[in-house]
Short mmCIF file of C-alpha atoms in Angstrom, two decimals:
data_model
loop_
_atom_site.label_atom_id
_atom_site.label_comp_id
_atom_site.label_asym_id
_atom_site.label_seq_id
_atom_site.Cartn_x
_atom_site.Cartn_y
_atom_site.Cartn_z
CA UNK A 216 -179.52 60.57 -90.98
CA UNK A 217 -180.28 56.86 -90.80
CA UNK A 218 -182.35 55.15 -93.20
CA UNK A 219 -183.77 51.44 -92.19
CA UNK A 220 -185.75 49.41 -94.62
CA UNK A 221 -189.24 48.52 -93.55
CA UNK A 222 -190.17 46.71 -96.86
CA UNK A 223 -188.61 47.11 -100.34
CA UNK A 224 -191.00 44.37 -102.34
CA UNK A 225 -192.64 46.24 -105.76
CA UNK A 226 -196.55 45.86 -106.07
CA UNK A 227 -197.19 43.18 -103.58
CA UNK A 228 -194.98 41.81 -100.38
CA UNK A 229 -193.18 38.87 -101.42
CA UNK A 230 -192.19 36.00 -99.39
CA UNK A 231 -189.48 37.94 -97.98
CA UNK A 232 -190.29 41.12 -97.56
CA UNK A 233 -193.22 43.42 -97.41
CA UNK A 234 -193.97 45.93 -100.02
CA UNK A 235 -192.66 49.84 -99.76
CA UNK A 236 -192.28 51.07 -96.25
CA UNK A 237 -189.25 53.44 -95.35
CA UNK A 238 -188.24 55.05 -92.07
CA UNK A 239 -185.87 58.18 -91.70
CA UNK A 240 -184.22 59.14 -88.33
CA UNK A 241 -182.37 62.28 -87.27
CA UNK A 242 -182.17 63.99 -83.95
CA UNK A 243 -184.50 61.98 -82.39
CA UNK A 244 -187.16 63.01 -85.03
CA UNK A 245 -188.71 59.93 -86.83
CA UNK A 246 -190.03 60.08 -90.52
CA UNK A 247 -191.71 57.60 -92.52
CA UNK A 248 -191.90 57.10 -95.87
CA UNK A 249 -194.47 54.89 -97.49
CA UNK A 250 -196.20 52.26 -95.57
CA UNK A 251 -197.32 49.60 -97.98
CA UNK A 252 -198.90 45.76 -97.37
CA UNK A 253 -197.17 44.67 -94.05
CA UNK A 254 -194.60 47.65 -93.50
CA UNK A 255 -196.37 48.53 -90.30
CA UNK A 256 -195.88 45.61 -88.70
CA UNK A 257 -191.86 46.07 -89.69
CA UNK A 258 -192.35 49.19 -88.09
CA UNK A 259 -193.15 48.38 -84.61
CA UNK A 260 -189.80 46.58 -84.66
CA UNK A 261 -188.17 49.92 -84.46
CA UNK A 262 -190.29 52.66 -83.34
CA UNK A 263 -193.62 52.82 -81.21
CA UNK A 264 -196.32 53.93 -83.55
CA UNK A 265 -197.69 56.61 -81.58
CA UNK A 266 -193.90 58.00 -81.65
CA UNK A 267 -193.60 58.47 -85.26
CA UNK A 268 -193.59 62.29 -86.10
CA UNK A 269 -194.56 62.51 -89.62
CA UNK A 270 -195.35 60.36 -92.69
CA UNK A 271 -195.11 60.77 -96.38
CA UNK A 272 -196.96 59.23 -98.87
CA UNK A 273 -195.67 59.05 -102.40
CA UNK A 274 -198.95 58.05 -103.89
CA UNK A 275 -202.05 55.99 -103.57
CA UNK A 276 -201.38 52.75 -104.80
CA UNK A 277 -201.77 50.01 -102.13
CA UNK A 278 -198.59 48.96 -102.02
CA UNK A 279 -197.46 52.31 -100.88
CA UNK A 280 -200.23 53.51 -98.51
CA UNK A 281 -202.46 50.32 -97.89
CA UNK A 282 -201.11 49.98 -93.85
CA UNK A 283 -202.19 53.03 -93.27
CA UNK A 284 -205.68 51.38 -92.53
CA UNK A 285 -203.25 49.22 -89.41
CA UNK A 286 -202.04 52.51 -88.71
CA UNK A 287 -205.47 53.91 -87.17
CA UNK A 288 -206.57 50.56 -85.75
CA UNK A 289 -203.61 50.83 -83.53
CA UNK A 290 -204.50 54.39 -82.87
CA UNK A 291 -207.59 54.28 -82.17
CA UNK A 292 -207.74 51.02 -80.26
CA UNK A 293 -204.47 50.70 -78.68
CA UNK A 294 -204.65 51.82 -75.61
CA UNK A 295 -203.21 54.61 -73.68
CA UNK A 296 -200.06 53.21 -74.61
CA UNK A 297 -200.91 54.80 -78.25
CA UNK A 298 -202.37 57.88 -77.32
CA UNK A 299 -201.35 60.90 -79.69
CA UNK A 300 -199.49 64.01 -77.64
CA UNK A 301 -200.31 65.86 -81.27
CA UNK A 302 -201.86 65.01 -84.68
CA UNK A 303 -199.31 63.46 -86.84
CA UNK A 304 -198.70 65.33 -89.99
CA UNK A 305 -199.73 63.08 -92.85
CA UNK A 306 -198.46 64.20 -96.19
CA UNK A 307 -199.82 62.85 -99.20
CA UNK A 308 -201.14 64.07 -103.12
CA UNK A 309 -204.50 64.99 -103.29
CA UNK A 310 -207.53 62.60 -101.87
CA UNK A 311 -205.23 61.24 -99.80
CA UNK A 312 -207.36 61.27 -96.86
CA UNK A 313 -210.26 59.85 -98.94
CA UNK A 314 -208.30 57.51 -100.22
CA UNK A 315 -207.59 56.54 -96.47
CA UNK A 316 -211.18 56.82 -95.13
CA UNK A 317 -212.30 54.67 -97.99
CA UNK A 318 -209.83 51.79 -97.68
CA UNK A 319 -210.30 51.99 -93.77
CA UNK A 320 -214.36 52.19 -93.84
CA UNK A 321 -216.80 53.77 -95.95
CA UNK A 322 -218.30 55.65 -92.38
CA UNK A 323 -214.88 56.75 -91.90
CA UNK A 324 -215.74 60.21 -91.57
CA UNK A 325 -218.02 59.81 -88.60
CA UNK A 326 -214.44 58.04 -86.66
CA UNK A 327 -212.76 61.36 -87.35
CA UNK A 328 -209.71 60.54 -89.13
CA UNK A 329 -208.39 64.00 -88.92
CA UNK A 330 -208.18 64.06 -85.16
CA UNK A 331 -204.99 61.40 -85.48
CA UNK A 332 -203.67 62.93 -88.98
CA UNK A 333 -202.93 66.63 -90.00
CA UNK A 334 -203.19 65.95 -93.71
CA UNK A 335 -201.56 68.15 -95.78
CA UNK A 336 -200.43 68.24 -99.39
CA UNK A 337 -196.67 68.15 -100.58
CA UNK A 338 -194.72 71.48 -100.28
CA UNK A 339 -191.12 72.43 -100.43
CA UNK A 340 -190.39 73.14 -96.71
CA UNK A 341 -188.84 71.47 -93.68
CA UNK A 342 -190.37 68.21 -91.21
CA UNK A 343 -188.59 68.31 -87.82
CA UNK A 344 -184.65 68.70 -89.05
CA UNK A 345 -185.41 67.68 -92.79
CA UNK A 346 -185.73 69.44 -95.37
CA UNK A 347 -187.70 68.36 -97.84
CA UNK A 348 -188.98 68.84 -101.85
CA UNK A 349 -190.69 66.61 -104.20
CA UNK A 350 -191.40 66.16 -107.86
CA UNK A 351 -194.24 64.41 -109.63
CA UNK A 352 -192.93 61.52 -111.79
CA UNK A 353 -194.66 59.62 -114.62
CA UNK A 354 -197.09 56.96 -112.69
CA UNK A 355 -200.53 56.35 -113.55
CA UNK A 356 -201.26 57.88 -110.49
CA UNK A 357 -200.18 61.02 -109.22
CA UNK A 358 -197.15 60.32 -107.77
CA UNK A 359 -194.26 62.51 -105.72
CA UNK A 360 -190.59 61.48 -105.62
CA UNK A 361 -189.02 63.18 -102.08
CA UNK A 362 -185.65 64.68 -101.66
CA UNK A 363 -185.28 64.29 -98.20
CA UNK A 364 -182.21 66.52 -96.97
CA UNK A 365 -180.40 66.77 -93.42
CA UNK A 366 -177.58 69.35 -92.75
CA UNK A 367 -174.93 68.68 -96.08
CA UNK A 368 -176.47 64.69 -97.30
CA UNK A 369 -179.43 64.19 -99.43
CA UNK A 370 -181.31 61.56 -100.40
CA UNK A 371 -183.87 60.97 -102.92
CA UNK A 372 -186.76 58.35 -103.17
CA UNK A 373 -187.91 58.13 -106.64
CA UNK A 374 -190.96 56.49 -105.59
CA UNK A 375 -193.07 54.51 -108.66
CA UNK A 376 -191.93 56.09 -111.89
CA UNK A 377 -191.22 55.46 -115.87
CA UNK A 378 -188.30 57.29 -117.13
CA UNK A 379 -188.89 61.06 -115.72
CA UNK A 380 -186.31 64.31 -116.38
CA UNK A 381 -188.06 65.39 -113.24
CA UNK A 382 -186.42 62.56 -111.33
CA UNK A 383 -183.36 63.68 -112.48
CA UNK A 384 -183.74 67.35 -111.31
CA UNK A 385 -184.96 66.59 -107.89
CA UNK A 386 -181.82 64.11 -107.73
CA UNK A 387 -179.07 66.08 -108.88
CA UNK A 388 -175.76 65.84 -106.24
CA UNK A 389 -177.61 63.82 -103.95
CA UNK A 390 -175.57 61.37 -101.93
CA UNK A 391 -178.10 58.22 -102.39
CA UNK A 392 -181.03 57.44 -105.06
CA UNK A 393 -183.20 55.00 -103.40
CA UNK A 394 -184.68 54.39 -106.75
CA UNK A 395 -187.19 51.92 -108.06
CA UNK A 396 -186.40 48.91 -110.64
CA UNK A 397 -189.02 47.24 -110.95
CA UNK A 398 -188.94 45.67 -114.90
CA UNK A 399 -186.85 42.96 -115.71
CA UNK A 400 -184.31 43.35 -118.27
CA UNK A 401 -186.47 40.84 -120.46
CA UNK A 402 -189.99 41.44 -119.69
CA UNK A 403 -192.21 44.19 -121.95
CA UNK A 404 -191.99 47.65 -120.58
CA UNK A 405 -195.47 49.55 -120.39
CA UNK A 406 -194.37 53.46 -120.52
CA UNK A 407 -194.75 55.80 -117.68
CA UNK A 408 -195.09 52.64 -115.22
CA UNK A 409 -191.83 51.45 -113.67
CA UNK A 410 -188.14 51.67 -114.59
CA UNK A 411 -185.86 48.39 -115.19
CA UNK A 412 -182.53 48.42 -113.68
CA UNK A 413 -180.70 49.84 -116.41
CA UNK A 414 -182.80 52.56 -116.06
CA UNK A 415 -182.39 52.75 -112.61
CA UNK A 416 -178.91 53.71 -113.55
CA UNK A 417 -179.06 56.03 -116.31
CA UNK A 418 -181.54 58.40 -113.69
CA UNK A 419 -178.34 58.06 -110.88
CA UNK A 420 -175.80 58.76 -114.00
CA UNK A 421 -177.31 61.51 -115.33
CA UNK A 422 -177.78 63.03 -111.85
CA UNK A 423 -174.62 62.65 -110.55
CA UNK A 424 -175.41 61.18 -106.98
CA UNK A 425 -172.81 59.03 -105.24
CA UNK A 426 -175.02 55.87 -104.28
CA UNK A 427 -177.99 53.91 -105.87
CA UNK A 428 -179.82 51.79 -103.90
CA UNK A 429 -182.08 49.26 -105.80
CA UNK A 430 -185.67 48.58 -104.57
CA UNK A 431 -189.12 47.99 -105.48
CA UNK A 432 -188.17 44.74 -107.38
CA UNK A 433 -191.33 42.30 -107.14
CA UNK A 434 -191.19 39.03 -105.85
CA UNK A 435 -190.77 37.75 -109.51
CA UNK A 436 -187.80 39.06 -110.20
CA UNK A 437 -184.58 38.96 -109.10
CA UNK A 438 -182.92 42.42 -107.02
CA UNK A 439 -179.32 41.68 -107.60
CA UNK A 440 -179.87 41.23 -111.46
CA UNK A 441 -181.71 44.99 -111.18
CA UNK A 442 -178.57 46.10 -109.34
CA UNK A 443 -176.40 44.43 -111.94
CA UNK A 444 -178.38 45.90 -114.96
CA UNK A 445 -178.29 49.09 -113.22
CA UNK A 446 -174.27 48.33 -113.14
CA UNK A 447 -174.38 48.84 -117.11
CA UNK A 448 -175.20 52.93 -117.21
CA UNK A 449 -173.68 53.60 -113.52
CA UNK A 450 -170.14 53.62 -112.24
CA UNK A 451 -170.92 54.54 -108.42
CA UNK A 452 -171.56 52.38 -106.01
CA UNK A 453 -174.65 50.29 -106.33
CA UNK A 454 -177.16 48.18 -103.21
CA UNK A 455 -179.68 46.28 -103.55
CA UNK A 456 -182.53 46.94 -100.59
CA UNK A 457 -183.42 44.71 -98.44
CA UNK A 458 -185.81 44.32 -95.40
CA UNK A 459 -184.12 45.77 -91.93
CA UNK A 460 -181.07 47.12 -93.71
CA UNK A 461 -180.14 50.70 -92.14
CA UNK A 462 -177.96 53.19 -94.13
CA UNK A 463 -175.91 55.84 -92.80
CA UNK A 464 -176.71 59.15 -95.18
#
């Protein structure tokens, strides 16, 4: 499967990238992950909107779901160009569509959100040729990480999280931990909020995957000293994330 970064900037987008936005591609079938402040308009540099076949949505903070209010203005006012063959299955924690009809418009109801999004809440099962899983992880919010599988590789997007044992389940023998690290190595750590790098590291120790891949760093810190922290509890190989980079999984 390919992975290509749409945005990888914790909280907010930051001058150089926008904030979480993730797109997974296999046999033609195209699943995103996330769409945070300005990952939809990164996403029209590599798929057509009305092409994408599912979405996950890890939780409700803005910076994770926030585009999906650009989502159904291009839906709905596109054209024929963006014209729905089928609903697209939307899969989110609970209130997720509320969450959307309230950010998009507080008459949101009467526009029918649920004729352009099957909403559905997360379960163990397969989208298109993925299989998938998730865990909740320690957020303020509730919050999924997603083990997204195809044929023998897996993958798994921790999402937000503080230090979590469930992370760790859903990640053991994956091939790649796309994992957050958003707390620098210096700054006061609030508990079941984010993870600093180092942390970062201990989750991809502990469950033995082959790659980490650093993201969700905001715009005030710095991703390669995340990747470097990370460096002191994990031997494998280590990335940092960065806007438009595709991975081979």
């Amino acid at each position: 499967m390919k992975l290509t970064v749409l945005g990888c900037a914790g909280s907010l987008p930051g001058p150089n990238s926008p904030a979480s936005g993730y797109l997974f591609e296999a046999e033609g079938y195209r699943l995103l992950v996330d769409l945070g402040h300005g990952a939809f308009g990164a996403l029209q540099q590599y798929v057509h909107p009305a092409d994408v076949d599912a979405i996950v949505i890890s939780h409700l903070h803005a910076d994770h779901c926030i585009d999906l209010t650009a989502y159904v203005v291009a839906l709905r006012y596109g054209g024929e160009g963006y014209r729905l063959r089928n609903r697209i299955p939307l899969v989110g924690v609970p209130g997720t569509r509320d969450r959307l009809e309230a950010a998009y418009d507080p008459l949101a109801r009467k526009l029918g959100l649920q004729e352009l999004f099957a909403f559905a809440t997360p379960a163990a099962g397969e989208l298109g040729p993925f299989s998938m899983s998730y865990a909740l992880v320690n957020h303020p919010t509730p919050t999924n990480a997603v083990r997204i599988g195809y044929r023998d590789r897996a993958l798994v997007y921790s999402a937000d999280t503080g230090v979590s044992d469930e992370l760790i389940k859903l990640a053991e023998g994956a091939d790649v931990l796309l994992c957050e690290a958003s707390v620098g190595a210096h700054e006061e750590q609030v508990p079941n909020l984010h993870l600093t790098g180092r942390q970062a590291g201990e989750h991809a120790d502990k469950a033995g995957v082959e790659r980490l891949i650093v993201t969700h760093v905001p715009p005030w810190n710095s991703p390669q000293a995340a990747a470097d922290d990370a460096a002191e509890a994990f031997s494998g190989v280590i990335e940092v994330a960065r806007p438009n980079a595709e991975y081979r999984i």
